[in-house]
Structure formats: structure tokens, C-alpha cells
PDB file of C-alpha atoms in Angstrom:
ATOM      1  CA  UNK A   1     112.751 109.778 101.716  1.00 59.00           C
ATOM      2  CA  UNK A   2     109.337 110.511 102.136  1.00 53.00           C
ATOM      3  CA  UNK A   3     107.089 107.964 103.758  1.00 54.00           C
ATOM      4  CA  UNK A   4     103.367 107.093 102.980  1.00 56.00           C
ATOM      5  CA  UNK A   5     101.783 104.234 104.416  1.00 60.00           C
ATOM      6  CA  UNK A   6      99.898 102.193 101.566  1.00 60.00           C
ATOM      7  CA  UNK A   7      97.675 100.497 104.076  1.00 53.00           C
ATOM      8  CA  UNK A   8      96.107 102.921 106.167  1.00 46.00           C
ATOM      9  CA  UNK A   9      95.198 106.835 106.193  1.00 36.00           C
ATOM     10  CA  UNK A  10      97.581 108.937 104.211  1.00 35.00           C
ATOM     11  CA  UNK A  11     100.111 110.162 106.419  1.00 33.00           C
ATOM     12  CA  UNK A  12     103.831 111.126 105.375  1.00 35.00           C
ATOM     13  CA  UNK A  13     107.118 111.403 107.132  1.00 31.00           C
ATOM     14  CA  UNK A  14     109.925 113.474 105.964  1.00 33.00           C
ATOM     15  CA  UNK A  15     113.253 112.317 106.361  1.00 35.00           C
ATOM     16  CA  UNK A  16     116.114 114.880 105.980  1.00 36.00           C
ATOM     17  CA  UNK A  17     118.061 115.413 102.709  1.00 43.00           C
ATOM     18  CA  UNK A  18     121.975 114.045 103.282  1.00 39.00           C
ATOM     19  CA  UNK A  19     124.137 116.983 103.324  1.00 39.00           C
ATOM     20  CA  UNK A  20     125.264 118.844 100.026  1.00 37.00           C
ATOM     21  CA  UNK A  21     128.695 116.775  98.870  1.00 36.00           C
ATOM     22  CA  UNK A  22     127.669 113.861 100.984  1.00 34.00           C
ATOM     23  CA  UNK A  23     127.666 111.969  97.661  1.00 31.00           C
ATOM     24  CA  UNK A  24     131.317 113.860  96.396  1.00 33.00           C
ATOM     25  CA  UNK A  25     132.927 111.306  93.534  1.00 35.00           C
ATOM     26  CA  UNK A  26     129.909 108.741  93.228  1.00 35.00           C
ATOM     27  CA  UNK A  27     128.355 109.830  89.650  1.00 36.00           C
ATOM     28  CA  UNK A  28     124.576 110.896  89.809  1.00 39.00           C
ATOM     29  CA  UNK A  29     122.402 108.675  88.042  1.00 40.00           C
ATOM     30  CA  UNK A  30     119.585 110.554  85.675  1.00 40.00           C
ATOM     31  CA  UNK A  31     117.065 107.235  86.886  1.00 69.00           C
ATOM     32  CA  UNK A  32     117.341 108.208  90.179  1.00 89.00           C
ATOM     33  CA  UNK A  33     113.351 107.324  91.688  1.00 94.00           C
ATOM     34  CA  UNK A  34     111.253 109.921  92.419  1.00 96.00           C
ATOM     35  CA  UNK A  35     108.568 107.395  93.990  1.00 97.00           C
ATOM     36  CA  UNK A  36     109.316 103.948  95.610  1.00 98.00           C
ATOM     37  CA  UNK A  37     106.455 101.180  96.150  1.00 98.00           C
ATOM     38  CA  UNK A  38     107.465  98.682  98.770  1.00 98.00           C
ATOM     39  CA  UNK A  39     105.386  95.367  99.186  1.00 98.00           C
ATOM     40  CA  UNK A  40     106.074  93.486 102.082  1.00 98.00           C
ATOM     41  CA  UNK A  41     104.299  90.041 101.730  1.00 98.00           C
ATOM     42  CA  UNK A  42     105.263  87.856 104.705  1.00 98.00           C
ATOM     43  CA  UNK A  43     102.191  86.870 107.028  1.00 96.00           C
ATOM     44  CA  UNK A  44     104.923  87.328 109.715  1.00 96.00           C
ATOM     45  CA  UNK A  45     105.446  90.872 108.676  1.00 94.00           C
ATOM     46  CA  UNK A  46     107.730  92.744 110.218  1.00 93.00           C
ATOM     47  CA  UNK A  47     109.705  90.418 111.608  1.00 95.00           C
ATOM     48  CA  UNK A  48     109.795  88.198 108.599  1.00 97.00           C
ATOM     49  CA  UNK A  49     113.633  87.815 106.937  1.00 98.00           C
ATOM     50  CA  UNK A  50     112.848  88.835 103.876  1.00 98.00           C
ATOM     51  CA  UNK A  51     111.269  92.369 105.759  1.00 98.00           C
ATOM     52  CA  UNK A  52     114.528  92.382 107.816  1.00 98.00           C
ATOM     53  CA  UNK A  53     116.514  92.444 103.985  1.00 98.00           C
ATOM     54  CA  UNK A  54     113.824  94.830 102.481  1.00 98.00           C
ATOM     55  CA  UNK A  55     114.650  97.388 105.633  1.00 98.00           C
ATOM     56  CA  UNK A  56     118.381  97.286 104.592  1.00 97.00           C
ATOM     57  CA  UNK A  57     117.671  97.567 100.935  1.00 98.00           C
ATOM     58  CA  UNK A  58     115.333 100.292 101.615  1.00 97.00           C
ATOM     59  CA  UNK A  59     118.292 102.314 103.470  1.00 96.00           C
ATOM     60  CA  UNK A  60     120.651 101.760 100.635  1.00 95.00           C
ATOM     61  CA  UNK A  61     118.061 102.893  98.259  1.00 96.00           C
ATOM     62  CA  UNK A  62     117.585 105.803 100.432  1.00 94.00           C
ATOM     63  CA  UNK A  63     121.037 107.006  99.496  1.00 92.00           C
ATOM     64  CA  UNK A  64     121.059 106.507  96.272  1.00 93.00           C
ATOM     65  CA  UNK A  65     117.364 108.018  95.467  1.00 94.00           C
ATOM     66  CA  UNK A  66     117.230 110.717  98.509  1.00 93.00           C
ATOM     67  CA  UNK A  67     114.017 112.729  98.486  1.00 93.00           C
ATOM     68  CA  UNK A  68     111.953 109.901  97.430  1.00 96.00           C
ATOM     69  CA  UNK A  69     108.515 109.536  98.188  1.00 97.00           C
ATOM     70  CA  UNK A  70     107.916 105.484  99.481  1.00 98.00           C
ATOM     71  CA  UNK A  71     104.576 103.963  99.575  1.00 98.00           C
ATOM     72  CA  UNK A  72     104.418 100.843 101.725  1.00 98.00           C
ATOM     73  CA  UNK A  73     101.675  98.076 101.892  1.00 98.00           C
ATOM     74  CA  UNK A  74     101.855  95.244 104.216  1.00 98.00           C
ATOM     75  CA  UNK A  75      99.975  92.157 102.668  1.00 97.00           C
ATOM     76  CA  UNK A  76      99.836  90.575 106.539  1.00 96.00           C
ATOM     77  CA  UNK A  77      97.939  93.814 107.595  1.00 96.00           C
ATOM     78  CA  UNK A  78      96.023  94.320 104.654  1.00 94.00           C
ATOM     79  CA  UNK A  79      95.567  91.453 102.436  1.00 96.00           C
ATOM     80  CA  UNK A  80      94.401  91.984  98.728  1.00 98.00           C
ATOM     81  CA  UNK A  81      91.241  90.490  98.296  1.00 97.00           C
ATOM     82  CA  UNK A  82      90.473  86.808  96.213  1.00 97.00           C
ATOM     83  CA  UNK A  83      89.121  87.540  93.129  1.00 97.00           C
ATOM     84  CA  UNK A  84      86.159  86.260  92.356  1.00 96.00           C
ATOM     85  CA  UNK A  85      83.333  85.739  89.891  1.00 96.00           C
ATOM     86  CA  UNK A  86      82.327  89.306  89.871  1.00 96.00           C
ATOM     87  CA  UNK A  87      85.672  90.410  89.079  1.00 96.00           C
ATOM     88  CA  UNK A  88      85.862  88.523  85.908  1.00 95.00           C
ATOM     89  CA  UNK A  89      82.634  89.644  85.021  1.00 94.00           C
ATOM     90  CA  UNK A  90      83.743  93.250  85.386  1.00 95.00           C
ATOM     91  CA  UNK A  91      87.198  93.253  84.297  1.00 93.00           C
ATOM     92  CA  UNK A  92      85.961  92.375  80.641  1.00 91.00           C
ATOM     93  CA  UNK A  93      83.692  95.120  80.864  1.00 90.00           C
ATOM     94  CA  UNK A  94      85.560  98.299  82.312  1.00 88.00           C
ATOM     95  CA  UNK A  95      88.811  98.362  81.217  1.00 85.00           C
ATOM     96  CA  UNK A  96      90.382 101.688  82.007  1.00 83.00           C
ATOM     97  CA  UNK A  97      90.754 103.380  84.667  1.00 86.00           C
ATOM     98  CA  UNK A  98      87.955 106.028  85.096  1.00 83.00           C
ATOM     99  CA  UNK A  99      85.189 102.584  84.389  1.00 83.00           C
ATOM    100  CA  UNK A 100      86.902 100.447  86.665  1.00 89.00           C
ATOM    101  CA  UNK A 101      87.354 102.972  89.789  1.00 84.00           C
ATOM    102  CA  UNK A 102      83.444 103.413  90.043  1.00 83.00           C
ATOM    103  CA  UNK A 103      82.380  99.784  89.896  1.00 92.00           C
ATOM    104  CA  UNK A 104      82.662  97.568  93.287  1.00 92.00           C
ATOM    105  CA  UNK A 105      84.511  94.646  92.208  1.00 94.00           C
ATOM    106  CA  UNK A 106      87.265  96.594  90.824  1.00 96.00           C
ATOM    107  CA  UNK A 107      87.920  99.260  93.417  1.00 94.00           C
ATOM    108  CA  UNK A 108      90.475  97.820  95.139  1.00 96.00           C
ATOM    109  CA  UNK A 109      92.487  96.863  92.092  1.00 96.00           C
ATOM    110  CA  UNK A 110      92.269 100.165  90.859  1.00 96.00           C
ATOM    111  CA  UNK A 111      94.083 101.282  94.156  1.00 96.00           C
ATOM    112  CA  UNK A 112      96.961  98.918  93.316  1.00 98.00           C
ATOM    113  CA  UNK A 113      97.470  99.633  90.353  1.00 97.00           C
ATOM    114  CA  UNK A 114      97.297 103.217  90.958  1.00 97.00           C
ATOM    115  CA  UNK A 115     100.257 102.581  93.276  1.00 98.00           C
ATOM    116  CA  UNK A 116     102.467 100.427  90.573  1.00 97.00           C
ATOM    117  CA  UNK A 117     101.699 103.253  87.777  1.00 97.00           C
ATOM    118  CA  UNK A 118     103.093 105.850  90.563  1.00 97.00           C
ATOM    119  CA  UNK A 119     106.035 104.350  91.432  1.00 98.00           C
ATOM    120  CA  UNK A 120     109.137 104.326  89.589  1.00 96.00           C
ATOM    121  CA  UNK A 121     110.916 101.632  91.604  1.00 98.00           C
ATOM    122  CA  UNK A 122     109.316  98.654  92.623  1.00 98.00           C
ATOM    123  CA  UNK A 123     110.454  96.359  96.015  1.00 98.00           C
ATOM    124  CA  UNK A 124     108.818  93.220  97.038  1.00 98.00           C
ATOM    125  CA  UNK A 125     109.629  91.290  99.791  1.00 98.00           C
ATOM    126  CA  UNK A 126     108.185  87.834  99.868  1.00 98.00           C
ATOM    127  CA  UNK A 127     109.125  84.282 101.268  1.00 98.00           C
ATOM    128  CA  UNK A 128     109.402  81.269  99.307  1.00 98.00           C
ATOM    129  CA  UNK A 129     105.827  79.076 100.892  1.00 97.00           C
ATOM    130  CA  UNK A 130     105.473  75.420  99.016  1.00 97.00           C
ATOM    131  CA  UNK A 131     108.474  76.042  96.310  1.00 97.00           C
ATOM    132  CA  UNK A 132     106.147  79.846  95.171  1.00 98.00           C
ATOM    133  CA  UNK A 133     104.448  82.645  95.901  1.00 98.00           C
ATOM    134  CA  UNK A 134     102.596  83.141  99.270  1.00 98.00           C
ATOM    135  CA  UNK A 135      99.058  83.450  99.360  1.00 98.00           C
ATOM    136  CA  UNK A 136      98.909  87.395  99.971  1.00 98.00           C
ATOM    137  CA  UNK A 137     100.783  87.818  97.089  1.00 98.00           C
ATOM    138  CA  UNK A 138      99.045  85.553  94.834  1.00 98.00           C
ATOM    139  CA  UNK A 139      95.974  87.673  95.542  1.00 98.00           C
ATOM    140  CA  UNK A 140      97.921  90.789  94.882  1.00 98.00           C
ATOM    141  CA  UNK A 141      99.537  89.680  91.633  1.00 98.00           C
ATOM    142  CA  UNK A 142      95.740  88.243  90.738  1.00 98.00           C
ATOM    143  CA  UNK A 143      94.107  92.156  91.461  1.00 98.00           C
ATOM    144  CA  UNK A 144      97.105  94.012  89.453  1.00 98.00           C
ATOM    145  CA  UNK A 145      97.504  91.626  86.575  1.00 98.00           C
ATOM    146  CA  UNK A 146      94.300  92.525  84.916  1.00 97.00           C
ATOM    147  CA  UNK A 147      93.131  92.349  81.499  1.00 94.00           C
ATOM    148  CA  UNK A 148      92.614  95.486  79.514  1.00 93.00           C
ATOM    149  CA  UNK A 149      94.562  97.604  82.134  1.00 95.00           C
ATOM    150  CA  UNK A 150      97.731  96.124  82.795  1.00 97.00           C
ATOM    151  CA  UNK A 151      98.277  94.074  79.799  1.00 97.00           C
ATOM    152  CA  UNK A 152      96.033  93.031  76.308  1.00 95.00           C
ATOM    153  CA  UNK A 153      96.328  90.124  74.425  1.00 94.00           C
ATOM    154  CA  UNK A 154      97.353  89.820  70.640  1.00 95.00           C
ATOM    155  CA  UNK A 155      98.391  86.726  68.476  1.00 95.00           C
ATOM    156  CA  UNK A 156     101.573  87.296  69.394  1.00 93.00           C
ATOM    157  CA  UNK A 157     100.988  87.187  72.846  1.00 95.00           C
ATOM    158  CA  UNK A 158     100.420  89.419  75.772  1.00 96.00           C
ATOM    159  CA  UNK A 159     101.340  92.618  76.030  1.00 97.00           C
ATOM    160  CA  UNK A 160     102.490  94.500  79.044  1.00 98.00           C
ATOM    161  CA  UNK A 161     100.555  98.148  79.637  1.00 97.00           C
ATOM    162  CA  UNK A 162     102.667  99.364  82.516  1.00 98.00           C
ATOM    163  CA  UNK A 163     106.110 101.105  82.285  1.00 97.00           C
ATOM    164  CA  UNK A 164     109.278  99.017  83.167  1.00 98.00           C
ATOM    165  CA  UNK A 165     110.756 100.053  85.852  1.00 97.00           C
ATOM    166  CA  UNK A 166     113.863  98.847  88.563  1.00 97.00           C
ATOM    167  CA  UNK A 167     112.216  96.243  90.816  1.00 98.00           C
ATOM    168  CA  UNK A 168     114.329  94.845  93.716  1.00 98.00           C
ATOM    169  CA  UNK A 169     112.508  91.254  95.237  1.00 98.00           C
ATOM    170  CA  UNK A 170     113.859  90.178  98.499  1.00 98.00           C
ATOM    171  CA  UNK A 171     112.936  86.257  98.776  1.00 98.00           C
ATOM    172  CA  UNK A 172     113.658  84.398 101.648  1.00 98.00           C
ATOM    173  CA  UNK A 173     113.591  80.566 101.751  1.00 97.00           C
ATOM    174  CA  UNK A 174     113.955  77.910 104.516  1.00 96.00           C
ATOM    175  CA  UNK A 175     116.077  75.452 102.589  1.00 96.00           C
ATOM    176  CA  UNK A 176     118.466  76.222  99.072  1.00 96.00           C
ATOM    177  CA  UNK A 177     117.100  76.660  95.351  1.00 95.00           C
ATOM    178  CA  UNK A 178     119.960  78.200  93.737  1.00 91.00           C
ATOM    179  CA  UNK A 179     123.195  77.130  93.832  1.00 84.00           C
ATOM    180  CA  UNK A 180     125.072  73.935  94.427  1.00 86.00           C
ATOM    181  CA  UNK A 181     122.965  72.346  97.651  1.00 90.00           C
ATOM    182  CA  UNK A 182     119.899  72.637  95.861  1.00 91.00           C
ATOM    183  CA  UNK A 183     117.453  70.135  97.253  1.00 88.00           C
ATOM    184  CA  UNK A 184     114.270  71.820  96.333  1.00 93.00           C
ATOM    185  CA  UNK A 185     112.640  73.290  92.483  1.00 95.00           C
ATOM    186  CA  UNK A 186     112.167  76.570  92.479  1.00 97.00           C
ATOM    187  CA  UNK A 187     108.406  77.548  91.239  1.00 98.00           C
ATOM    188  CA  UNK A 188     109.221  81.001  92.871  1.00 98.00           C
ATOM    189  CA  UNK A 189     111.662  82.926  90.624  1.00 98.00           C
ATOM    190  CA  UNK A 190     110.447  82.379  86.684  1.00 98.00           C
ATOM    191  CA  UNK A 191     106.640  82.879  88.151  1.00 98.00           C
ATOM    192  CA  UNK A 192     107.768  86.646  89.366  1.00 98.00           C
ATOM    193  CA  UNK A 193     109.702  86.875  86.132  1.00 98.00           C
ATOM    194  CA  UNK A 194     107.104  85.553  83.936  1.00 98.00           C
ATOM    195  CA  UNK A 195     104.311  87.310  85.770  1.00 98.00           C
ATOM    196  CA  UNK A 196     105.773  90.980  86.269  1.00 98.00           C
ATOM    197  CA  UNK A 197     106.666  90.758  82.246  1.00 98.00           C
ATOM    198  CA  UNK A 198     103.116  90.172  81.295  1.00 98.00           C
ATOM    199  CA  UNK A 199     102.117  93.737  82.612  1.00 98.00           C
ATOM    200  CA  UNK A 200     105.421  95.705  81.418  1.00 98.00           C
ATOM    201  CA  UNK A 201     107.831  95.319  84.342  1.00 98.00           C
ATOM    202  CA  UNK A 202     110.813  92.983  83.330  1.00 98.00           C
ATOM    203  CA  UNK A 203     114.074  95.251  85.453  1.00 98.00           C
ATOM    204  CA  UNK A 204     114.283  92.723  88.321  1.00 98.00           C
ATOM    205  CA  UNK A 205     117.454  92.547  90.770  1.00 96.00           C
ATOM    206  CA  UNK A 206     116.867  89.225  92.988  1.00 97.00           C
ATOM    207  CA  UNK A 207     118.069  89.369  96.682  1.00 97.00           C
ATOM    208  CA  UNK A 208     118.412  85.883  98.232  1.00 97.00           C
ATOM    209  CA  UNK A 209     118.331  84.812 101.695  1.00 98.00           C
ATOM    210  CA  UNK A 210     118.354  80.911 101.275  1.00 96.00           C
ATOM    211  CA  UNK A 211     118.675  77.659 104.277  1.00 95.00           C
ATOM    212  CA  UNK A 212     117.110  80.144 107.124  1.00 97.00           C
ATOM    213  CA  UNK A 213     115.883  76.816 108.164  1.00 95.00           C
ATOM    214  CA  UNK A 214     119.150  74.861 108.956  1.00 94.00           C
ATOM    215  CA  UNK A 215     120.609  76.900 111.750  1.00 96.00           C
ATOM    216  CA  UNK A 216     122.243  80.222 112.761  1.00 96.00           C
ATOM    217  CA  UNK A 217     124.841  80.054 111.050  1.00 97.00           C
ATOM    218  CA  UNK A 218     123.129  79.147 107.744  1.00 95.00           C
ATOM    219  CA  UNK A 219     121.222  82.551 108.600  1.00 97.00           C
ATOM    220  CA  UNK A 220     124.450  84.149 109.271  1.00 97.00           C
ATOM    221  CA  UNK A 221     125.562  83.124 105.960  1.00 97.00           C
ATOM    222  CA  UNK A 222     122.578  83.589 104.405  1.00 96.00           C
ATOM    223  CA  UNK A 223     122.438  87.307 105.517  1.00 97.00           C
ATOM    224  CA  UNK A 224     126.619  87.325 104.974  1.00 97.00           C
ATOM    225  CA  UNK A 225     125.792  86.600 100.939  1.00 95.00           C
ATOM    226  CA  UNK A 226     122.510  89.054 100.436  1.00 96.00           C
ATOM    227  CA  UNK A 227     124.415  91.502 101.906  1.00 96.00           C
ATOM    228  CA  UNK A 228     127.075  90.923  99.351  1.00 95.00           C
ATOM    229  CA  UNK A 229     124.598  91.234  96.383  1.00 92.00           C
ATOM    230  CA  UNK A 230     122.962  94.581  97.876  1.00 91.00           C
ATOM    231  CA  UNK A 231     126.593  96.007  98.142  1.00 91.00           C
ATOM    232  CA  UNK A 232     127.230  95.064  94.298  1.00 88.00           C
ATOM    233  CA  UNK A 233     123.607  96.471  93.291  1.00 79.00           C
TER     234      UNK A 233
END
């Protein structure tokens, strides 16, 4: 893979190929990515779970889609800014791309969207704050998810803009929303699905890291049963 670091100057890494045959007997896939945008949305960043489960999934990824070009943005580092009344004003007004990158209030959504319209695989790490989304990536979702350029309205409803594409979303969570010990509603889940539809993307492969918050070996188990899900993706 090729790194590029989405929150800072351009720079790139080059990772070697894997050998020729390294892949013998495991059919090629004609969707293999080309280009890879990881968002990492944790305030703790790096050493968030659901960052820990992105770095594995981005390894496995690396196998399957080798040569790929990653873009990562760290919300924690680089938080997408809160929209705000200028924004509105603007997004009615400049609605492609070439309007919108000129005018203040819509520079930095241009940049993100430039980096979703890039990509042809999309990973988001995020944990689960309040039963949904965290802050940073409220604001994100709130700068991409734009009238006119990521999705338009008819009286059928809205319609998505963007290309679909494969989008893996790690979600970590301090208690369980999913299965059997449920205890708390999930807010988390349908808002990615419902929101990431609106602008085109509806391909999304959930890894769950659930009850991080009851002891080690919940985490143990909690890591034991993503793991399981990454090895079946």
C-alpha cells in the first residue's frame, strides 16, 4: 500500500508489493481498490479500540488490495469544522465543485469530499459516545453530506451523487447493542446506514467490538469475535 496522510502535508510511503504467487489458489477479485480512505474518529486516537481493529483491518485489506494508495485523516488531530450559518448560505448557492472550492465556507468540505470521490474503499473507525456518533464525526458527516454535491432532493426522496463503494466501519462500544445482553438502543448503526445511503454509499461491512467496558476478558472476547468477522470478510 501506499500511504498519504489526509491531515497534514502530502507525504507518501511505499510499502513493498508481496511476492509474485504469494496469493497462488485465492481467486483475484476484478474490485480490488485502487485507493483506500481511512477515517479514524476516536478523540483517543490512536490508541482508541476501534483504531486498534481499523490497524488489523487495514493489514488484511492490504493483502487483498496490494498496491493501494490509503489516505488517512484523524478526526482527534484534525477535527472537521461545525457548520455554520455561512455554510448554509453557501451550499444553496455553489453546488459543484469548481463554485464551492473558491468560496470560504465550503473549502474544507470540498477537501472531504474530494477524498470520498477518490477512494474506492471506504473505512471508518468510530466509537459508540451516548448510544451514536461522536462529535468529530458528526461534523464530518455534516461537511460531506451536502446538498447539491453529494446528494439532491426529488419527490421521491433524496438521491445519493457519490459512487457506492465497499465501506468497512469499525465501532467500538463500552457496553452490548447487538445480540442477546443488549442493555442499551443502538442510535449508532441505522444513522451510518441511513446517512452514508443519502449520498450514494450503501456497501457497508460492520466490525463490532462490544462490552470493552466490563473487563478484560469482555475485551478479550470482544476482540476474540471481531476478529472472527474480519476473517469471514
Amino acid at each position: 500500500m501506499t500511504f498519504h496522510a489526509g491531515n497534514g502535508p502530502d507525504h507518501r510511503i511505499m510499502l513493498p508489493r508481496p511476492p509474485r504467487g504469494a496469493f497462488a489458489g485465492r481467486p483475484e477479485t476484478p474490485a480490488m481498490a485502487t485507493s483506500i480512505l481511512r477515517i479514524d474518529c476516536s478523540p483517543k486516537a490512536g490508541a482508541a479500540h476501534s483504531c486498534r481493529m481499523a490497524d488489523e483491518l487495514m493489514t488484511a485489506l492490504g493483502r487483498t488490495n496490494p498496491g493501494a494508495a490509503v489516505t488517512r485523516r484523524v478526526l482527534a488531530d484534525t477535527p472537521a469544522a461545525l457548520v455554520d450559518g455561512s455554510f448554509a448560505a453557501a451550499m444553496m448557492t455553489h453546488q459543484n465543485a469548481e463554485s464551492a472550492r473558491g468560496h470560504p465556507a465550503l473549502g474544507q468540505s470540498e477537501v472531504l469530499i474530494a477524498e470520498l470521490e477518490a477512494s474506492d474503499l471506504l473505512v471508518l473507525s468510530t466509537p459508540m459516545h451516548n448510544f451514536t456518533v461522536p462529535a468529530a464525526l458528526k461534523a464530518w458527516i455534516d461537511q460531506v453530506v451536502r446538498f447539491g454535491r453529494t446528494f439532491r432532493s426529488t419527490p421521491e426522496g433524496k438521491i445519493g451523487l457519490l459512487a457506492d463503494r465497499p465501506a468497512f466501519i469499525v465501532i467500538a462500544s463500552g457496553g452490548y447493542f447487538s445480540d442477546e445482553r443488549v442493555r442499551q438502543p443502538d442510535h449508532l448503526t441505522p444513522y451510518l446506514k441511513d446517512i452514508l445511503a443519502t449520498i450514494g454509499i450503501k456497501d457497508l461491512r460492520f466490525i463490532l467490538l462490544e462490552g470493552l467496558a466490563r473487563g478484560e476478558d469482555a475485551v478479550d472476547e470482544a476482540y476474540r469475535r471481531a476478529r472472527q468477522v474480519l476473517a469471514a470478510l
